[in-house]
Coordinates of C-alpha atoms and ligand atoms in Angstrom, one line a residue:
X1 CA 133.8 114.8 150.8
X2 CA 130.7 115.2 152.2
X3 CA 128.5 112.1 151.4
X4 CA 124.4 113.4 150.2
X5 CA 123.2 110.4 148.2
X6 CA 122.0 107.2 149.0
X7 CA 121.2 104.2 146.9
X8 CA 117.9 101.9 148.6
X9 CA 117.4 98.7 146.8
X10 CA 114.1 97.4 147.0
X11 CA 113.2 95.3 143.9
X12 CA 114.1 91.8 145.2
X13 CA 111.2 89.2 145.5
X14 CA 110.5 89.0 148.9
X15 CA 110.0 85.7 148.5
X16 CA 110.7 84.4 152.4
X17 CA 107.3 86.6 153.1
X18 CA 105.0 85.3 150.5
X19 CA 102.0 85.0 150.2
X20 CA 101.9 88.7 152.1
X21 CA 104.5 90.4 149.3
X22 CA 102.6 88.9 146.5
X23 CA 100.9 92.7 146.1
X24 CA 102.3 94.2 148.4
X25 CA 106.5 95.2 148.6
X26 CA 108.1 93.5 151.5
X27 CA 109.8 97.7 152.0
X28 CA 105.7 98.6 152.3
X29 CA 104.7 95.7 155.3
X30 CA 104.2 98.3 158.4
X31 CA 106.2 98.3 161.7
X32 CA 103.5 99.3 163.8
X33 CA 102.2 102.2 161.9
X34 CA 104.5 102.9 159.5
X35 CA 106.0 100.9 156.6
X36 CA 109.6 99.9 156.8
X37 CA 110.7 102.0 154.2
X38 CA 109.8 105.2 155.8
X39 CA 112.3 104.2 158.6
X40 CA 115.0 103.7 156.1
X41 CA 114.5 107.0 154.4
X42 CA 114.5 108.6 157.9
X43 CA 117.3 107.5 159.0
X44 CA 119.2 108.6 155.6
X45 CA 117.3 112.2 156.3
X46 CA 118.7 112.1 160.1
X47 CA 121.8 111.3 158.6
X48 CA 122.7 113.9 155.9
X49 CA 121.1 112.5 152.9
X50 CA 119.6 114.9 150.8
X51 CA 118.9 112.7 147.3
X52 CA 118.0 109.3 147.6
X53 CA 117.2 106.8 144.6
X54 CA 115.2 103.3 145.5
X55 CA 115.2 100.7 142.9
X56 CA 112.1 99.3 142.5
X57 CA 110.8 96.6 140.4
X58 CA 107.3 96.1 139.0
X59 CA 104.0 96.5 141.4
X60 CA 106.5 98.3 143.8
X61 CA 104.7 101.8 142.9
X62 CA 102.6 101.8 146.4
X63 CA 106.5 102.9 147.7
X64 CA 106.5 106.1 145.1
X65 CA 102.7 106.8 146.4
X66 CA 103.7 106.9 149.9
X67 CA 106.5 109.2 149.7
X68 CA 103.8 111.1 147.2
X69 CA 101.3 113.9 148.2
X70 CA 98.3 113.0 148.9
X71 CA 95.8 115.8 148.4
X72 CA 92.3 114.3 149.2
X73 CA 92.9 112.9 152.9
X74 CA 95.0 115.8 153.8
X75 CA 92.6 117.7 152.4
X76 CA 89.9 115.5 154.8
X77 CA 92.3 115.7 157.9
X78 CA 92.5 119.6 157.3
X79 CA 88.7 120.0 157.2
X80 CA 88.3 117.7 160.7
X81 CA 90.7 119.7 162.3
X82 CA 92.7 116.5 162.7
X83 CA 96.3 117.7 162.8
X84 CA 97.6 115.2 165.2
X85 CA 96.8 112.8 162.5
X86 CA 97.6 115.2 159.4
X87 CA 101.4 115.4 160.6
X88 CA 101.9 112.0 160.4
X89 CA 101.7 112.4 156.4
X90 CA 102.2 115.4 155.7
X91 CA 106.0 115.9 155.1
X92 CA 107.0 112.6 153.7
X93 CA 107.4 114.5 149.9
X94 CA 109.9 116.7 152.1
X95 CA 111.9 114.2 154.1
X96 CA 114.5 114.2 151.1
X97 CA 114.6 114.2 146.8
X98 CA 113.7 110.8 146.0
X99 CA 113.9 109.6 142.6
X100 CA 113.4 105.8 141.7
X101 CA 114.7 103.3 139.2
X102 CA 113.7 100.4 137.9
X103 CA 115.5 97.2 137.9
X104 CA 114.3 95.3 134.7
X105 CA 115.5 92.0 135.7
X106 CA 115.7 91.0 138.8
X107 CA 119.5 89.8 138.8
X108 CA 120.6 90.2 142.5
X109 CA 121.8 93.5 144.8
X110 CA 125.0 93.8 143.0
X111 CA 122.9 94.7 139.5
X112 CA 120.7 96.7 141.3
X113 CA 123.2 99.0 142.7
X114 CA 124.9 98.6 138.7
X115 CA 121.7 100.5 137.9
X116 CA 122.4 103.9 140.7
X117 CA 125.9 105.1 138.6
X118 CA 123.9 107.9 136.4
X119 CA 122.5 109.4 139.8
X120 CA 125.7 109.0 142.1
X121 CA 128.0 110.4 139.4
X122 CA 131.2 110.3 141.0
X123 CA 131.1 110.9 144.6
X124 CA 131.2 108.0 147.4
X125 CA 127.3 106.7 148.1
X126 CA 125.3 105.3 150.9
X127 CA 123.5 102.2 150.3
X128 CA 120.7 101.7 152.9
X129 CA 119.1 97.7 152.2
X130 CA 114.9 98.3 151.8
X131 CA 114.6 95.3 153.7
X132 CA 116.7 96.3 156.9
X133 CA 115.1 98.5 159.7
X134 CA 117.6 99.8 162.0
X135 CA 116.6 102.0 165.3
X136 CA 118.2 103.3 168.5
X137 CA 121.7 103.4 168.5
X138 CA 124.3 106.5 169.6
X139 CA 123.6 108.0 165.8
X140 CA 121.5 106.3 163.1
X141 CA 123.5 103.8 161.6
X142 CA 124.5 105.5 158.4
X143 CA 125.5 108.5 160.0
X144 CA 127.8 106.5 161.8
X145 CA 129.4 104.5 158.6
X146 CA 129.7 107.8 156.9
X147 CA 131.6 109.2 159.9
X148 CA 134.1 106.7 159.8
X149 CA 134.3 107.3 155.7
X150 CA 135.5 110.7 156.3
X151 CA 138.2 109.3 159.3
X152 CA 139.6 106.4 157.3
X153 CA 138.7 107.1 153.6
X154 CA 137.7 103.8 152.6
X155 CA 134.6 102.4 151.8
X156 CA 132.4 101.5 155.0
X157 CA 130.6 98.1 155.7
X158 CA 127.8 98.1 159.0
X159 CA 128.4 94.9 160.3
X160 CA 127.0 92.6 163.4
X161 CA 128.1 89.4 164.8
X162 CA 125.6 86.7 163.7
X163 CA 125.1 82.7 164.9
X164 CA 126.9 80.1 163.4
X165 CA 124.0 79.0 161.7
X166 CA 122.8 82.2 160.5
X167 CA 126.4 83.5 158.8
X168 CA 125.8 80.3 156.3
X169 CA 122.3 82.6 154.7
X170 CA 124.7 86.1 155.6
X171 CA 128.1 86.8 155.1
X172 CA 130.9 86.8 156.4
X173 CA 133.8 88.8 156.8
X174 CA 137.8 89.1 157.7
X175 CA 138.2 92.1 160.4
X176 CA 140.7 93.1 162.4
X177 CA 139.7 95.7 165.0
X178 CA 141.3 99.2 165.0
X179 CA 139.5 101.1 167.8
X180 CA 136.1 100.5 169.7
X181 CA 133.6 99.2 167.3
X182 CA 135.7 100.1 164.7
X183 CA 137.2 97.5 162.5
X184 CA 139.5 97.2 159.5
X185 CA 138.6 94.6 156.8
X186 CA 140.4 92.6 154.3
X187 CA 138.1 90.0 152.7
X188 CA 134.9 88.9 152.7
X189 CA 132.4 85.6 151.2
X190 CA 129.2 85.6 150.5
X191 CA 126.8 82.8 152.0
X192 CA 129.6 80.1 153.3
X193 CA 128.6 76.8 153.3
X194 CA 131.3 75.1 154.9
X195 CA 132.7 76.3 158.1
X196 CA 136.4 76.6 156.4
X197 CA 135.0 79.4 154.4
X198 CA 134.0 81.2 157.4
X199 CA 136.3 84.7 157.9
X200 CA 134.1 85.4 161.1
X201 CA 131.0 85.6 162.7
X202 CA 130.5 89.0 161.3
X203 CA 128.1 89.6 158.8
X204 CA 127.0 93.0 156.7
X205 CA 124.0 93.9 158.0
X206 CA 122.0 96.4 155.7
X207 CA 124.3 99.2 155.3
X208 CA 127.2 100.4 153.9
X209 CA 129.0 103.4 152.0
X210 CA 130.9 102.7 148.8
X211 CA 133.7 104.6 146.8
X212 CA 132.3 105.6 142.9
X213 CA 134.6 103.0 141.7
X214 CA 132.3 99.9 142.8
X215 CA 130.3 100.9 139.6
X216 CA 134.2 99.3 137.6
X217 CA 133.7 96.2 139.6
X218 CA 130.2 95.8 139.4
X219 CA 130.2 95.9 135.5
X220 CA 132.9 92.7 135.4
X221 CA 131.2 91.0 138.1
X222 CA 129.8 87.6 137.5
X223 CA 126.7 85.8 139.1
X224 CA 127.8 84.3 142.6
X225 CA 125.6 82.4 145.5
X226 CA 121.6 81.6 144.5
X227 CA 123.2 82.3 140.4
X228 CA 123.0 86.8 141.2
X229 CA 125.1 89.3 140.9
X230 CA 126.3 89.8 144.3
X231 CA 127.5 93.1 145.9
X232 CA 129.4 91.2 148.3
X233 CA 131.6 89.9 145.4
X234 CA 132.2 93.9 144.2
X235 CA 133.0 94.7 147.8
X236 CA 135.3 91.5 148.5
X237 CA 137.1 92.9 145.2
X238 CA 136.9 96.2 146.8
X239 CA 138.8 95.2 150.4
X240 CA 141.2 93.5 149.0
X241 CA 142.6 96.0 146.8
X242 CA 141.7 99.1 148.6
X243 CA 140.5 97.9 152.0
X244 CA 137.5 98.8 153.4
X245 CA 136.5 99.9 156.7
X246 CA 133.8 97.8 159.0
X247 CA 131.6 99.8 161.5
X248 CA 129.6 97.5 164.4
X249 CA 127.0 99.7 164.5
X250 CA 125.0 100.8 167.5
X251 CA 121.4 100.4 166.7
X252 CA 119.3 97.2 166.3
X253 CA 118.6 95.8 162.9
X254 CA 115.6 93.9 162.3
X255 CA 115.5 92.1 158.9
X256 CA 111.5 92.5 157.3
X257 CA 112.5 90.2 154.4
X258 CA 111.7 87.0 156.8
X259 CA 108.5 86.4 158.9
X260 CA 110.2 86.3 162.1
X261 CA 112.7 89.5 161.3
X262 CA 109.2 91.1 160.9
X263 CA 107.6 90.1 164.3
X264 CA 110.9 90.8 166.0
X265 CA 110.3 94.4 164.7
X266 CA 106.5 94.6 165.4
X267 CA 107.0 93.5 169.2
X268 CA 110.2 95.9 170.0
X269 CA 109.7 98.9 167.8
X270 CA 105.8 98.5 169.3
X271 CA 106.7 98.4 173.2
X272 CA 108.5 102.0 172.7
X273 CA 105.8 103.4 170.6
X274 CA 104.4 106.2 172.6
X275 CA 100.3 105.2 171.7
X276 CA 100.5 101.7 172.4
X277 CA 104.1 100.8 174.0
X278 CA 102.4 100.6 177.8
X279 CA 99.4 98.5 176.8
X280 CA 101.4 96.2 174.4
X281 CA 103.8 96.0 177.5
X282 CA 100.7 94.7 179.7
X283 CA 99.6 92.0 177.2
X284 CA 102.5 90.5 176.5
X285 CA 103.5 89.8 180.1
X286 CA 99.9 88.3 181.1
X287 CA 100.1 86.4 177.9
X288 CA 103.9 85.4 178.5
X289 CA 102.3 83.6 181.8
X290 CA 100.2 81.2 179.7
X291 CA 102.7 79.9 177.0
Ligands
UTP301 P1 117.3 89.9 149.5 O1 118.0 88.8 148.8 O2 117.2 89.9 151.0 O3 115.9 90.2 148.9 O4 118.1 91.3 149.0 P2 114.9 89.3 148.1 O5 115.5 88.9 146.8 O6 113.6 90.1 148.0 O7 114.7 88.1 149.1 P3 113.9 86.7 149.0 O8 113.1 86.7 147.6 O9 112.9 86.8 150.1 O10 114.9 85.7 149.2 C1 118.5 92.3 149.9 C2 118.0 93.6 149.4 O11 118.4 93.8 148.0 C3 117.2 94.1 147.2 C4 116.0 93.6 148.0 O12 114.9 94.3 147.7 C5 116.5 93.8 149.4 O13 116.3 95.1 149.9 N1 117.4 93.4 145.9 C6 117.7 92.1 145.8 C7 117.2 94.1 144.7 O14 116.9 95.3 144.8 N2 117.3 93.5 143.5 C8 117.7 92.2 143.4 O15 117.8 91.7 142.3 C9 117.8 91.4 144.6

């Protein structure tokens, strides 16, 4: 079946990157020039999606505006003659059908996702994490999990190895490797705290695609780690009956829900950025020479 929809949660907190997400959405904080968010719904666009829905949460309406028309400054840009400019707005209404949700309370990701079942009615789903960038790679990153949904018919976690110290704030899951950077996996924990309950040093990083039949075990899933409703607890529930498929994905994730995630992002996703990428290149090696 082909896969078309894609779920984006975005109405957590953003706590780790207060006081900047105290207006502002974490899914809004630019990468250069453009906010994270727009990566996320290109990379669903490059990848097949057609209808997305991002849940959002109160004060997180600057992410419907940007996706919005917006008449007067195209209108300006159109006047100067500045097209160069112009296209970099223009066609964000057209990158796919987004339609948004809100997440009353905010409960954790599992309830968030609870709240896509109306709009995925039935057929597997994409679920792209509004606070993960991912870029490069052989094929954006959800092209590639939806790939190996069609080979192996499960449901698809993108996964990355991460330190030991990190996989304690992650998770962590059982794999066994079937081919390449493919993987087949049996179990999963969210957040270990004790290094017996670590499966391995792979973690689900940002993405994954899910059978209909998450929405079952997300309504008799109960509050895990930090007291929400985890969707690593639906998805353990998920591998171990069904099984579920992990994909090491090709790309590099940055994480904009902490500070350093976000200037990680800034410095990498900068240095190839056409406009500034040679300059930034320049600075930072004189100013390498004086730290
Ligand atoms: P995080 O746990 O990283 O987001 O959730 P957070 O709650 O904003 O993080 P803090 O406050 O800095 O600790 C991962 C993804 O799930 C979404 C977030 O927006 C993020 O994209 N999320 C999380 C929801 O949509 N709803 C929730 O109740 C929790």
């Amino acid at each position: 079946m082909k896969i078309t929809k894609a779920v984006i949660p975005a109405a957590g907190l953003g706590t780790r990157v207060l006081p900047a997400t105290k207006v502002m959405p974490k899914e809004m904080l630019p990468i250069v020039d453009k906010p994270a968010i727009q990566y996320i719904v290109e990379e669903a666009a490059a990848s097949g999606i057609t209808d997305i829905l991002i849940i959002t949460n109160r004060g997180k309406g600057f992410i419907e505006d940007h996706f919005d028309k917006a008449p007067v400054l195209q209108g300006i840009l159109e006047k100067d003659g500045k097209d160069d400019l112009l296209s970099t707005i223009k066609d964000l209404d057209k990158l796919a059908n987004i339609h948004y949700i809100r997440q009353i309370d905010t409960l954790g990701l599992g309830h968030a996702i609870s709240k896509a079942k109306s709009f995925v009615s039935g057929e597997p789903f994409a679920v792209l994490y509004g606070d993960d960038v991912v870029v490069g790679g052989e094929k954006p990153a959800t092209k590639e999990l939806i790939d190996a949904y069609g080979t192996y018919g499960k449901g698809v976690l993108g996964i990355k190895p991460v330190s030991k110290e990190a996989i304690r704030s992650y998770s962590s899951v059982k794999v066994e490797n079937i081919k390449d950077n493919i993987f087949k996996c049996t179990d999963m924990i969210e957040k270990p705290q004790r290094d017996e309950d670590v499966l391995s040093l792979y973690s689900i990083l940002g993405r994954c695609v899910l059978p209909y039949e998450i929405f079952d075990i997300l309504a008799h899933t109960k509050p895990g780690a930090k007291n929400e409703i985890q969707l690593t607890d639906a998805m353990r529930e998920l591998a171990i009956t069904e099984g579920m498929t992990a994909v090491e994905y090709t790309g590099t994730r940055y994480d904009i829900g902490n500070k350093f995630g976000i200037m990680q992002a800034a410095i990498e996703i900068g240095l190839n950025h056409p406009e500034i990428g040679a300059d930034l290149r320049e600075y930072l090696k004189n100013f390498a020479k004086t730290l």
